Amino acid sequence: MEVRVQDIPFDFGAEAQSFAGRQSNMGAVVTFSGIVRDTEAGLGAMEIEHYPGMTEAQLTKFTQEAIERFKLGDALVIHRFGPLEPDEMIMMVATSARHRADAFAGAEFLMDFLKSRAPFWKREVTREGTSDWVASKDSDENALGRWENP
Amino acid sequence: MDVLYFAWVRERIGLPKETIDTQAATVADLVTELRAREERYAMAFEDLSALRVALDQELSEFDAPLDGVREVAFFPPMTGG
């Protein structure tokens, strides 16, 4: 299991390749990456703030939980903070399992918890220089409900 | 105890962290104390439904006791991923 919170970019291809290469006897690897997308107002940059210490602790906790719950062989989470430009990768998760259903479910579980339970806050800065904190979505909070009954 | 603020809570209060001497029994009591301090605190803590709290880096609730807690953090709902 590996959890990384960093301000520098990561190489998605190299990370995915390296993750898949470390697995043994796992029939499935699922990867997901989140990317900064443009907004209607025209996005200049995205700034991500986090709570050092708690972020790593929460991510480690969810990742451990995902591994146990979905019998994953392994899991990787990388999440950036600081200033990001449109089309840059914000984060990625990778999961491995003997079969694809568990690898997919583990990745979705991790994503749902990352969205609303990991202490990150996004701020969008327009090309004109005005900025606003991204509001949390009820749909993200509600998505956690589906994991309540193991 | 150390009190930390993140995102717009930090911006409204105007600082990321401070050390506070308090006898507050619960998080809610601490919020009442902070609100009474200055307008910027009153503004930041205007609507508790828009806020989350962590005690010693674990998500918690506003009615939780502060017994033995060393670090309290206030922030808006998280937007990771």
Coordinates of N, CA and C in Angstrom, one line a residue:
Chain A
M1 N 0.8 -1.2 0.0 CA 0.0 0.0 0.0 C 0.9 1.3 0.0
E2 N 0.5 2.2 -0.8 CA 1.3 3.4 -0.8 C 0.3 4.6 -0.9
V3 N 0.6 5.7 -0.1 CA -0.2 6.9 -0.1 C 0.8 8.0 -0.2
R4 N 0.6 8.9 -1.2 CA 1.5 10.0 -1.4 C 0.7 11.3 -1.6
V5 N 1.1 12.4 -0.8 CA 0.5 13.7 -0.9 C 1.6 14.6 -1.3
Q6 N 1.6 15.2 -2.4 CA 2.7 16.0 -2.9 C 2.3 17.2 -3.7
D7 N 3.2 18.2 -3.8 CA 2.9 19.4 -4.6 C 3.5 19.3 -6.0
I8 N 4.3 18.3 -6.2 CA 4.9 18.2 -7.6 C 4.1 17.2 -8.5
P9 N 4.2 17.4 -9.8 CA 3.4 16.5 -10.7 C 3.9 15.1 -10.6
F10 N 3.1 14.1 -11.0 CA 3.5 12.7 -11.1 C 3.3 12.2 -12.5
D11 N 3.9 11.1 -12.8 CA 3.9 10.6 -14.1 C 2.9 9.4 -14.1
F12 N 1.7 9.6 -14.5 CA 0.6 8.6 -14.4 C 1.0 7.3 -15.1
G13 N 1.5 7.4 -16.3 CA 1.9 6.2 -17.0 C 3.0 5.4 -16.3
A14 N 4.0 6.0 -15.8 CA 5.1 5.4 -15.1 C 4.5 4.8 -13.7
E15 N 3.7 5.5 -13.1 CA 3.1 5.0 -11.8 C 2.3 3.8 -12.0
A16 N 1.4 3.8 -13.1 CA 0.5 2.7 -13.4 C 1.3 1.5 -13.7
Q17 N 2.3 1.7 -14.6 CA 3.2 0.6 -15.0 C 3.9 0.0 -13.8
S18 N 4.5 0.8 -13.0 CA 5.2 0.3 -11.8 C 4.3 -0.4 -10.9
F19 N 3.1 0.2 -10.6 CA 2.1 -0.5 -9.7 C 1.8 -1.9 -10.3
A20 N 1.4 -2.0 -11.6 CA 1.0 -3.2 -12.2 C 2.2 -4.2 -12.1
G21 N 3.4 -3.7 -12.3 CA 4.6 -4.6 -12.3 C 4.9 -5.2 -10.9
R22 N 4.5 -4.5 -9.9 CA 4.8 -5.0 -8.5 C 3.8 -6.1 -8.0
Q23 N 2.7 -6.3 -8.8 CA 1.7 -7.3 -8.3 C 2.1 -8.7 -8.7
S24 N 1.7 -9.6 -7.9 CA 1.9 -11.0 -8.3 C 0.6 -11.8 -8.1
N25 N 0.2 -12.5 -9.1 CA -1.0 -13.4 -9.0 C -2.3 -12.5 -8.9
M26 N -2.3 -11.3 -9.4 CA -3.5 -10.4 -9.4 C -4.0 -10.4 -10.9
G27 N -5.2 -10.7 -11.1 CA -5.7 -10.7 -12.5 C -6.2 -9.4 -13.0
A28 N -6.3 -8.4 -12.0 CA -6.9 -7.1 -12.5 C -6.2 -5.9 -11.8
V29 N -6.0 -4.9 -12.6 CA -5.5 -3.6 -12.1 C -6.4 -2.6 -12.6
V30 N -7.0 -1.7 -11.7 CA -7.8 -0.6 -12.2 C -7.1 0.7 -11.8
T31 N -7.1 1.6 -12.7 CA -6.5 3.0 -12.3 C -7.6 4.0 -12.6
F32 N -7.5 5.1 -11.8 CA -8.4 6.2 -12.1 C -7.5 7.5 -11.9
S33 N -7.7 8.5 -12.7 CA -7.1 9.7 -12.4 C -8.0 10.9 -12.6
G34 N -7.9 11.9 -11.7 CA -8.7 13.1 -11.7 C -7.9 14.2 -12.3
I35 N -8.5 15.0 -13.2 CA -7.8 16.0 -14.0 C -8.5 17.4 -13.8
V36 N -7.7 18.4 -13.8 CA -8.3 19.8 -13.7 C -9.0 20.1 -15.0
R37 N -10.3 20.4 -14.9 CA -11.0 20.7 -16.1 C -11.3 22.2 -16.2
D38 N -11.5 22.7 -17.4 CA -11.9 24.1 -17.6 C -13.3 24.4 -17.0
T39 N -13.6 25.6 -16.7 CA -14.9 26.0 -16.2 C -15.5 27.0 -17.2
E40 N -16.8 27.3 -17.1 CA -17.5 28.2 -18.0 C -16.9 29.6 -17.9
A41 N -16.5 30.0 -16.7 CA -15.9 31.3 -16.5 C -14.5 31.4 -17.1
G42 N -13.9 30.2 -17.4 CA -12.5 30.2 -18.0 C -11.5 30.0 -16.8
L43 N -11.0 28.8 -16.6 CA -10.2 28.5 -15.5 C -8.7 28.9 -15.7
G44 N -8.2 29.7 -14.8 CA -6.8 30.1 -15.0 C -5.9 29.1 -14.2
A45 N -6.4 28.7 -13.0 CA -5.6 27.8 -12.2 C -6.5 27.2 -11.1
M46 N -6.1 26.1 -10.6 CA -6.8 25.5 -9.4 C -5.8 25.4 -8.3
E47 N -6.2 25.8 -7.1 CA -5.3 25.8 -6.0 C -5.9 24.8 -5.0
I48 N -5.1 23.9 -4.5 CA -5.6 22.9 -3.5 C -4.9 23.0 -2.2
E49 N -5.7 23.2 -1.2 CA -5.2 23.3 0.2 C -5.4 22.0 0.9
H50 N -4.6 21.6 1.8 CA -4.9 20.4 2.6 C -4.4 20.6 4.0
Y51 N -4.7 19.5 4.8 CA -4.4 19.6 6.3 C -3.3 18.6 6.5
P52 N -2.0 19.0 6.4 CA -0.9 18.1 6.5 C -1.0 17.3 7.8
G53 N -0.8 16.0 7.7 CA -0.9 15.1 8.8 C -2.2 14.4 8.8
M54 N -3.3 15.2 8.9 CA -4.6 14.5 8.8 C -4.9 13.9 7.4
T55 N -4.4 14.6 6.4 CA -4.6 14.1 5.0 C -4.0 12.7 4.9
E56 N -2.8 12.6 5.2 CA -2.1 11.3 5.1 C -2.7 10.2 6.0
A57 N -3.1 10.6 7.2 CA -3.8 9.7 8.1 C -5.1 9.2 7.6
Q58 N -5.9 10.1 7.0 CA -7.2 9.7 6.5 C -7.0 8.8 5.3
L59 N -6.1 9.2 4.4 CA -5.9 8.4 3.2 C -5.4 7.0 3.5
T60 N -4.5 6.9 4.5 CA -4.0 5.6 4.9 C -5.2 4.8 5.4
K61 N -6.0 5.4 6.2 CA -7.1 4.7 6.8 C -8.1 4.1 5.8
F62 N -8.5 5.0 4.8 CA -9.4 4.5 3.8 C -8.8 3.5 2.9
T63 N -7.5 3.6 2.6 CA -6.8 2.7 1.7 C -6.8 1.3 2.4
Q64 N -6.4 1.3 3.7 CA -6.4 0.1 4.5 C -7.8 -0.6 4.5
E65 N -8.8 0.3 4.7 CA -10.2 -0.2 4.7 C -10.5 -0.9 3.3
A66 N -10.2 -0.2 2.2 CA -10.5 -0.7 0.9 C -9.8 -2.0 0.7
I67 N -8.5 -2.1 1.1 CA -7.8 -3.4 0.9 C -8.5 -4.6 1.6
E68 N -8.9 -4.3 2.9 CA -9.5 -5.4 3.6 C -10.9 -5.7 3.1
R69 N -11.7 -4.7 2.8 CA -13.1 -4.9 2.4 C -13.2 -5.6 1.0
F70 N -12.3 -5.2 0.1 CA -12.5 -5.7 -1.3 C -11.4 -6.8 -1.6
K71 N -10.6 -7.2 -0.5 CA -9.6 -8.2 -0.7 C -8.6 -7.8 -1.8
L72 N -8.2 -6.5 -1.8 CA -7.3 -6.0 -2.8 C -5.9 -6.6 -2.5
G73 N -5.1 -6.8 -3.6 CA -3.8 -7.2 -3.5 C -2.9 -6.0 -3.0
D74 N -3.3 -4.8 -3.5 CA -2.5 -3.7 -3.2 C -3.3 -2.4 -3.6
A75 N -2.9 -1.3 -3.1 CA -3.6 0.0 -3.6 C -2.6 1.1 -3.5
L76 N -2.8 2.1 -4.4 CA -1.9 3.3 -4.5 C -2.8 4.5 -4.6
V77 N -2.5 5.5 -3.8 CA -3.2 6.8 -3.9 C -2.1 7.9 -4.0
I78 N -2.2 8.7 -5.0 CA -1.4 9.9 -5.1 C -2.3 11.1 -5.2
H79 N -2.1 12.2 -4.4 CA -3.0 13.4 -4.5 C -2.1 14.6 -4.4
R80 N -2.3 15.5 -5.3 CA -1.5 16.7 -5.3 C -2.1 17.8 -4.5
F81 N -1.3 18.8 -4.1 CA -1.8 20.1 -3.5 C -1.0 21.2 -4.1
G82 N -1.4 22.4 -3.8 CA -0.8 23.6 -4.3 C -1.4 24.0 -5.6
P83 N -0.8 24.9 -6.4 CA -1.4 25.4 -7.6 C -1.2 24.4 -8.8
L84 N -2.4 24.2 -9.5 CA -2.4 23.3 -10.7 C -3.0 24.1 -11.9
E85 N -2.6 23.7 -13.1 CA -3.1 24.3 -14.3 C -4.2 23.4 -14.9
P86 N -5.0 24.0 -15.7 CA -6.0 23.1 -16.4 C -5.3 22.0 -17.2
D87 N -6.0 20.8 -17.2 CA -5.5 19.6 -17.8 C -4.4 18.9 -17.0
E88 N -3.9 19.5 -15.9 CA -3.0 18.7 -15.1 C -3.7 17.7 -14.3
M89 N -3.0 16.6 -13.9 CA -3.6 15.6 -13.1 C -3.5 16.0 -11.6
I90 N -4.7 15.9 -11.0 CA -4.8 16.2 -9.6 C -4.4 15.0 -8.7
M91 N -4.9 13.8 -9.1 CA -4.7 12.7 -8.3 C -4.9 11.4 -9.1
M92 N -4.5 10.3 -8.5 CA -4.7 9.0 -9.1 C -4.9 7.9 -8.0
V93 N -5.7 6.9 -8.4 CA -5.7 5.7 -7.5 C -5.4 4.5 -8.4
A94 N -4.8 3.5 -7.8 CA -4.7 2.2 -8.5 C -5.0 1.1 -7.5
T95 N -5.7 0.1 -8.0 CA -6.0 -1.0 -7.1 C -5.7 -2.3 -7.9
S96 N -5.4 -3.3 -7.2 CA -5.2 -4.6 -7.8 C -6.0 -5.7 -7.0
A97 N -6.6 -6.6 -7.7 CA -7.3 -7.7 -7.1 C -7.2 -8.9 -8.0
R98 N -7.7 -10.1 -7.5 CA -7.6 -11.3 -8.3 C -8.6 -11.2 -9.5
H99 N -9.8 -10.5 -9.2 CA -10.8 -10.3 -10.2 C -11.2 -8.9 -10.4
R100 N -11.7 -8.5 -11.5 CA -11.9 -7.1 -11.8 C -13.0 -6.4 -11.0
A101 N -14.1 -7.2 -10.6 CA -15.1 -6.5 -9.8 C -14.6 -5.9 -8.5
D102 N -13.7 -6.6 -7.8 CA -13.1 -6.1 -6.6 C -12.2 -4.9 -6.9
A103 N -11.4 -5.0 -7.9 CA -10.5 -3.9 -8.3 C -11.3 -2.6 -8.6
F104 N -12.4 -2.8 -9.4 CA -13.3 -1.6 -9.7 C -13.9 -1.1 -8.4
A105 N -14.5 -2.0 -7.6 CA -15.2 -1.5 -6.4 C -14.3 -0.8 -5.4
G106 N -13.1 -1.4 -5.3 CA -12.1 -0.8 -4.4 C -11.7 0.6 -4.9
A107 N -11.5 0.8 -6.2 CA -11.2 2.1 -6.7 C -12.3 3.1 -6.5
E108 N -13.6 2.7 -6.7 CA -14.7 3.5 -6.5 C -14.9 3.9 -5.0
F109 N -14.7 3.0 -4.2 CA -14.8 3.2 -2.7 C -13.8 4.3 -2.3
L110 N -12.5 4.1 -2.8 CA -11.5 5.1 -2.5 C -11.8 6.5 -3.0
M111 N -12.4 6.5 -4.2 CA -12.7 7.8 -4.8 C -13.8 8.5 -4.0
D112 N -14.8 7.7 -3.6 CA -16.0 8.3 -2.9 C -15.5 8.9 -1.5
F113 N -14.6 8.2 -0.9 CA -14.0 8.7 0.4 C -13.1 9.9 0.2
L114 N -12.3 9.8 -0.9 CA -11.4 10.9 -1.2 C -12.1 12.3 -1.4
K115 N -13.3 12.1 -2.1 CA -14.1 13.3 -2.4 C -14.6 14.1 -1.2
S116 N -15.1 13.3 -0.2 CA -15.7 14.1 0.9 C -15.2 13.8 2.3
R117 N -14.1 12.9 2.4 CA -13.6 12.7 3.7 C -12.1 12.9 3.8
A118 N -11.4 13.3 2.8 CA -10.0 13.6 2.9 C -9.9 15.1 2.9
P119 N -9.2 15.7 3.8 CA -9.2 17.1 4.0 C -8.4 17.9 3.0
F120 N -9.0 18.0 1.8 CA -8.5 18.8 0.7 C -9.6 19.9 0.4
W121 N -9.2 21.1 0.0 CA -10.2 22.1 -0.4 C -9.6 22.7 -1.7
K122 N -10.5 22.7 -2.7 CA -10.1 23.3 -4.0 C -10.6 24.7 -4.2
R123 N -9.8 25.5 -4.8 CA -10.2 26.9 -5.1 C -9.9 27.1 -6.6
E124 N -10.9 27.6 -7.3 CA -10.8 27.9 -8.7 C -10.4 29.4 -8.9
V125 N -9.4 29.6 -9.7 CA -9.0 31.0 -10.0 C -9.3 31.2 -11.5
T126 N -10.1 32.2 -11.8 CA -10.5 32.5 -13.2 C -9.3 33.1 -13.9
R127 N -9.4 33.2 -15.3 CA -8.3 33.8 -16.0 C -8.2 35.3 -15.7
E128 N -9.3 35.9 -15.2 CA -9.3 37.3 -14.8 C -8.7 37.5 -13.5
G129 N -8.5 36.4 -12.8 CA -7.8 36.5 -11.5 C -8.8 36.5 -10.3
T130 N -10.1 36.4 -10.5 CA -11.0 36.3 -9.4 C -11.0 34.8 -9.0
S131 N -11.4 34.5 -7.7 CA -11.3 33.1 -7.3 C -12.4 32.8 -6.3
D132 N -12.8 31.5 -6.3 CA -13.8 31.1 -5.4 C -13.5 29.6 -4.9
W133 N -13.9 29.3 -3.7 CA -13.7 28.0 -3.2 C -14.8 27.1 -3.9
V134 N -14.4 25.9 -4.3 CA -15.3 24.9 -4.9 C -16.2 24.4 -3.8
A135 N -17.6 24.5 -4.0 CA -18.5 24.0 -3.0 C -18.6 22.5 -3.1
S136 N -18.8 21.9 -1.9 CA -19.0 20.4 -1.9 C -20.4 20.1 -2.5
K137 N -20.5 18.9 -3.1 CA -21.7 18.5 -3.7 C -22.5 17.5 -2.9
D138 N -23.8 17.7 -2.8 CA -24.6 16.7 -2.0 C -24.4 15.3 -2.6
S139 N -24.3 15.3 -4.0 CA -24.2 14.0 -4.6 C -22.9 13.2 -4.2
D140 N -21.8 14.0 -3.9 CA -20.6 13.3 -3.4 C -20.8 12.8 -2.0
E141 N -21.5 13.6 -1.2 CA -21.8 13.2 0.2 C -22.7 11.9 0.2
N142 N -23.7 12.0 -0.7 CA -24.7 10.9 -0.7 C -24.0 9.6 -1.2
A143 N -23.0 9.8 -2.1 CA -22.4 8.6 -2.7 C -21.8 7.7 -1.6
L144 N -21.4 8.3 -0.4 CA -20.8 7.5 0.7 C -21.8 6.5 1.2
G145 N -23.1 6.8 1.1 CA -24.2 6.0 1.6 C -24.2 4.6 1.1
R146 N -23.7 4.4 -0.1 CA -23.8 3.0 -0.7 C -22.8 2.1 -0.1
W147 N -21.8 2.6 0.7 CA -20.8 1.8 1.3 C -21.1 1.5 2.8
E148 N -22.3 2.0 3.2 CA -22.6 1.8 4.7 C -22.8 0.4 5.1
N149 N -23.4 -0.5 4.3 CA -23.6 -1.8 4.6 C -22.7 -2.8 3.9
P150 N -21.6 -3.2 4.6 CA -20.6 -4.1 3.9 C -21.3 -5.3 3.3
Chain B
M1 N -4.8 25.0 23.8 CA -4.8 24.0 22.7 C -4.6 24.8 21.4
D2 N -4.2 24.0 20.4 CA -4.0 24.6 19.0 C -5.3 24.6 18.3
V3 N -5.7 25.7 17.7 CA -6.9 25.8 16.8 C -6.4 26.1 15.4
L4 N -6.8 25.3 14.4 CA -6.4 25.5 13.0 C -7.6 25.8 12.2
Y5 N -7.4 26.6 11.2 CA -8.5 27.0 10.3 C -8.0 26.7 8.8
F6 N -9.0 26.2 8.0 CA -8.6 26.0 6.6 C -9.6 26.6 5.6
A7 N -9.1 26.8 4.4 CA -9.9 27.3 3.3 C -10.6 28.6 3.7
W8 N -11.9 28.8 3.4 CA -12.5 30.1 3.6 C -12.6 30.4 5.1
V9 N -12.6 29.4 6.0 CA -12.6 29.7 7.4 C -11.3 30.5 7.8
R10 N -10.2 30.0 7.2 CA -8.9 30.6 7.5 C -8.9 32.0 6.9
E11 N -9.5 32.2 5.7 CA -9.5 33.5 5.1 C -10.4 34.5 5.9
R12 N -11.5 34.0 6.4 CA -12.4 35.0 7.2 C -11.8 35.4 8.5
I13 N -11.1 34.4 9.1 CA -10.5 34.7 10.4 C -9.2 35.4 10.3
G14 N -8.5 35.1 9.2 CA -7.3 35.9 8.8 C -6.0 35.2 9.4
L15 N -6.1 34.0 9.9 CA -4.9 33.3 10.3 C -5.1 31.8 10.2
P16 N -4.1 31.0 10.0 CA -4.2 29.6 9.8 C -4.2 28.8 11.1
K17 N -3.7 29.4 12.2 CA -3.5 28.7 13.4 C -3.3 29.6 14.6
E18 N -3.8 29.3 15.7 CA -3.6 30.0 16.9 C -3.6 29.1 18.1
T19 N -3.0 29.5 19.2 CA -3.1 28.7 20.4 C -4.0 29.5 21.4
I20 N -4.9 28.7 21.9 CA -6.0 29.3 22.7 C -6.0 28.6 24.1
D21 N -6.2 29.5 25.1 CA -6.4 29.0 26.5 C -7.9 29.0 26.7
T22 N -8.4 27.8 26.9 CA -9.9 27.8 27.1 C -10.3 26.7 28.1
Q23 N -11.5 27.0 28.7 CA -12.1 26.0 29.6 C -13.3 25.4 28.9
A24 N -13.5 25.6 27.6 CA -14.6 25.1 26.9 C -14.7 23.6 27.1
A25 N -15.9 23.1 27.4 CA -16.1 21.7 27.6 C -16.3 20.9 26.3
T26 N -17.0 21.6 25.4 CA -17.3 21.0 24.1 C -16.9 21.9 22.9
V27 N -16.9 21.3 21.7 CA -16.6 22.1 20.5 C -17.6 23.3 20.4
A28 N -18.9 23.0 20.7 CA -19.9 24.0 20.6 C -19.6 25.2 21.6
D29 N -19.1 24.8 22.8 CA -18.7 25.9 23.8 C -17.6 26.7 23.3
L30 N -16.6 26.0 22.6 CA -15.4 26.8 22.1 C -15.9 27.7 21.0
V31 N -16.8 27.3 20.1 CA -17.4 28.1 19.0 C -18.0 29.3 19.6
T32 N -18.8 29.1 20.7 CA -19.5 30.3 21.3 C -18.5 31.3 21.8
E33 N -17.4 30.8 22.4 CA -16.3 31.6 22.9 C -15.7 32.4 21.8
L34 N -15.4 31.7 20.7 CA -14.7 32.4 19.5 C -15.6 33.4 18.9
R35 N -16.9 33.1 18.7 CA -17.8 34.0 18.1 C -17.9 35.3 18.9
A36 N -17.8 35.2 20.2 CA -17.9 36.4 21.0 C -16.7 37.3 20.9
R37 N -15.6 36.8 20.4 CA -14.3 37.5 20.3 C -14.4 38.8 19.5
E38 N -14.7 38.5 18.2 CA -14.6 39.6 17.2 C -15.5 39.3 16.1
E39 N -15.9 40.3 15.3 CA -16.8 40.1 14.1 C -16.3 39.1 13.1
R40 N -15.0 39.1 12.9 CA -14.5 38.1 11.9 C -14.7 36.6 12.3
Y41 N -14.6 36.4 13.6 CA -14.9 35.0 14.1 C -16.4 34.8 14.0
A42 N -17.2 35.8 14.4 CA -18.7 35.6 14.3 C -19.1 35.3 12.8
M43 N -18.4 35.9 11.9 CA -18.7 35.7 10.5 C -18.3 34.3 10.0
A44 N -17.1 33.8 10.5 CA -16.6 32.5 10.1 C -17.5 31.4 10.7
F45 N -18.0 31.6 11.9 CA -18.8 30.6 12.6 C -20.3 30.9 12.5
E46 N -20.7 31.7 11.5 CA -22.1 32.1 11.4 C -23.1 30.9 11.2
D47 N -22.7 30.0 10.3 CA -23.5 28.8 10.0 C -22.8 27.5 10.2
L48 N -23.0 26.9 11.3 CA -22.3 25.7 11.6 C -22.6 24.5 10.7
S49 N -23.7 24.6 10.0 CA -24.0 23.5 9.1 C -23.1 23.5 7.9
A50 N -22.4 24.7 7.7 CA -21.4 24.8 6.6 C -20.0 24.4 7.0
L51 N -19.9 24.0 8.3 CA -18.6 23.7 8.8 C -18.4 22.3 9.3
R52 N -17.1 21.9 9.3 CA -16.8 20.6 9.8 C -15.7 20.8 10.9
V53 N -15.6 19.8 11.8 CA -14.6 20.0 12.8 C -13.8 18.7 13.0
A54 N -12.5 18.8 13.2 CA -11.7 17.6 13.5 C -11.0 17.8 14.8
L55 N -11.0 16.8 15.6 CA -10.3 16.8 16.9 C -9.1 15.9 16.8
D56 N -7.9 16.4 17.1 CA -6.7 15.7 16.9 C -6.6 14.9 15.6
Q57 N -7.0 15.6 14.6 CA -6.9 15.1 13.2 C -7.9 13.9 12.9
E58 N -9.0 13.8 13.7 CA -10.1 12.9 13.4 C -11.3 13.7 13.2
L59 N -12.1 13.4 12.2 CA -13.4 14.1 12.0 C -14.3 13.9 13.3
S60 N -15.0 14.9 13.7 CA -15.8 14.8 14.9 C -17.1 15.6 14.8
E61 N -17.7 15.9 15.9 CA -19.0 16.6 15.9 C -18.9 17.8 16.8
F62 N -19.9 18.7 16.6 CA -19.8 19.9 17.4 C -20.2 19.7 18.9
D63 N -20.9 18.6 19.2 CA -21.2 18.3 20.6 C -20.2 17.5 21.3
A64 N -19.1 17.2 20.6 CA -18.0 16.4 21.2 C -17.3 17.1 22.3
P65 N -16.9 16.4 23.4 CA -16.1 17.0 24.5 C -14.7 17.3 24.0
L66 N -14.1 18.3 24.7 CA -12.7 18.7 24.3 C -11.7 18.1 25.3
D67 N -12.2 17.3 26.2 CA -11.3 16.7 27.2 C -10.0 16.1 26.6
G68 N -8.9 16.6 27.0 CA -7.6 16.0 26.5 C -7.3 16.2 25.1
V69 N -8.1 17.0 24.4 CA -7.8 17.3 23.0 C -6.7 18.4 22.8
R70 N -5.8 18.1 21.9 CA -4.7 19.1 21.8 C -4.8 20.0 20.6
E71 N -5.5 19.4 19.5 CA -5.6 20.2 18.3 C -7.1 20.1 17.7
V72 N -7.6 21.3 17.5 CA -9.0 21.4 17.0 C -8.9 22.1 15.6
A73 N -9.5 21.6 14.6 CA -9.5 22.2 13.3 C -10.9 22.5 12.8
F74 N -11.1 23.7 12.2 CA -12.4 24.0 11.6 C -12.2 24.2 10.1
F75 N -13.1 23.7 9.3 CA -13.0 23.9 7.9 C -14.3 23.6 7.2
P76 N -14.5 24.0 5.9 CA -15.7 23.7 5.2 C -15.7 22.3 4.8
P77 N -16.9 21.8 4.2 CA -16.9 20.4 3.7 C -15.8 20.2 2.7
M78 N -15.2 19.0 2.7 CA -14.0 18.7 2.0 C -14.3 18.5 0.5
T79 N -13.4 18.9 -0.4 CA -13.6 18.7 -1.8 C -12.3 18.1 -2.5
G80 N -12.0 16.9 -2.1 CA -10.9 16.2 -2.6 C -11.2 15.5 -3.9
G81 N -10.3 14.7 -4.4 CA -10.5 13.9 -5.5 C -10.2 14.6 -6.8

